[in-house]
Amino acid sequence: MWFLDFMNWLFGTRPGVTCLLVGGILLFLLIAFLLERKTRREFYNHKKSPDDWDLFDDDNDESGWSEFDDDNK
């Protein structure tokens, strides 16, 4: 019966739902941290090559415009 009381508290009350959300956020932060650490350990000596891309790549002088004039209208 304690399990049903706990589930009722978890999904039926405001503090329970808050604990559920905070617990989910903490769980995913922990998973992301562990996976990032594993990835850094695996690729610790990776040198950037010209074929590598970066989401925040500031090396080029593109201003968001396409190389094709038709796309820039």
GROMACS .gro file of C-alpha atoms in nm:
model
   73
    1MET     CA    1   0.000   0.000   0.000
    2TRP     CA    2   0.294   0.233   0.059
    3PHE     CA    3   0.378   0.216  -0.312
    4LEU     CA    4   0.034   0.344  -0.412
    5ASP     CA    5   0.057   0.621  -0.152
    6PHE     CA    6   0.397   0.721  -0.287
    7MET     CA    7   0.273   0.723  -0.648
    8ASN     CA    8  -0.030   0.927  -0.546
    9TRP     CA    9   0.198   1.177  -0.372
   10LEU     CA   10   0.446   1.182  -0.663
   11PHE     CA   11   0.192   1.245  -0.939
   12GLY     CA   12  -0.097   1.397  -0.743
   13THR     CA   13   0.061   1.676  -0.542
   14ARG     CA   14   0.257   1.984  -0.638
   15PRO     CA   15   0.565   1.894  -0.427
   16GLY     CA   16   0.562   1.544  -0.575
   17VAL     CA   17   0.557   1.670  -0.931
   18THR     CA   18   0.832   1.919  -0.846
   19CYS     CA   19   1.046   1.636  -0.707
   20LEU     CA   20   0.974   1.434  -1.020
   21LEU     CA   21   1.088   1.719  -1.247
   22VAL     CA   22   1.397   1.803  -1.044
   23GLY     CA   23   1.489   1.435  -1.023
   24GLY     CA   24   1.453   1.399  -1.400
   25ILE     CA   25   1.670   1.703  -1.464
   26LEU     CA   26   1.938   1.576  -1.225
   27LEU     CA   27   1.926   1.230  -1.383
   28PHE     CA   28   1.980   1.367  -1.733
   29LEU     CA   29   2.256   1.602  -1.613
   30LEU     CA   30   2.434   1.304  -1.458
   31ILE     CA   31   2.397   1.099  -1.776
   32ALA     CA   32   2.525   1.390  -1.991
   33PHE     CA   33   2.822   1.443  -1.760
   34LEU     CA   34   2.919   1.076  -1.766
   35LEU     CA   35   2.886   1.047  -2.143
   36GLU     CA   36   3.084   1.367  -2.199
   37ARG     CA   37   3.362   1.241  -1.970
   38LYS     CA   38   3.369   0.909  -2.155
   39THR     CA   39   3.387   1.087  -2.492
   40ARG     CA   40   3.670   1.317  -2.379
   41ARG     CA   41   3.862   1.018  -2.245
   42GLU     CA   42   3.820   0.833  -2.574
   43PHE     CA   43   3.917   1.127  -2.800
   44TYR     CA   44   4.170   1.301  -2.576
   45ASN     CA   45   4.436   1.344  -2.845
   46HIS     CA   46   4.211   1.426  -3.139
   47LYS     CA   47   4.367   1.696  -3.353
   48LYS     CA   48   4.132   1.913  -3.555
   49SER     CA   49   4.153   1.845  -3.927
   50PRO     CA   50   4.014   2.058  -4.211
   51ASP     CA   51   3.725   1.813  -4.252
   52ASP     CA   52   3.609   1.853  -3.890
   53TRP     CA   53   3.317   2.084  -3.825
   54ASP     CA   54   3.222   2.277  -3.517
   55LEU     CA   55   2.884   2.413  -3.419
   56PHE     CA   56   3.044   2.737  -3.300
   57ASP     CA   57   3.308   2.762  -3.573
   58ASP     CA   58   3.437   3.120  -3.593
   59ASP     CA   59   3.726   3.050  -3.829
   60ASN     CA   60   3.545   3.148  -4.145
   61ASP     CA   61   3.419   3.491  -4.244
   62GLU     CA   62   3.066   3.386  -4.339
   63SER     CA   63   2.801   3.628  -4.224
   64GLY     CA   64   2.512   3.385  -4.265
   65TRP     CA   65   2.477   3.454  -4.634
   66SER     CA   66   2.467   3.178  -4.889
   67GLU     CA   67   2.730   3.158  -5.162
   68PHE     CA   68   2.447   3.149  -5.416
   69ASP     CA   69   2.298   3.487  -5.502
   70ASP     CA   70   1.948   3.341  -5.547
   71ASP     CA   71   1.935   3.238  -5.180
   72ASN     CA   72   2.026   3.587  -5.054
   73LYS     CA   73   1.712   3.765  -5.179
   0.00000   0.00000   0.00000
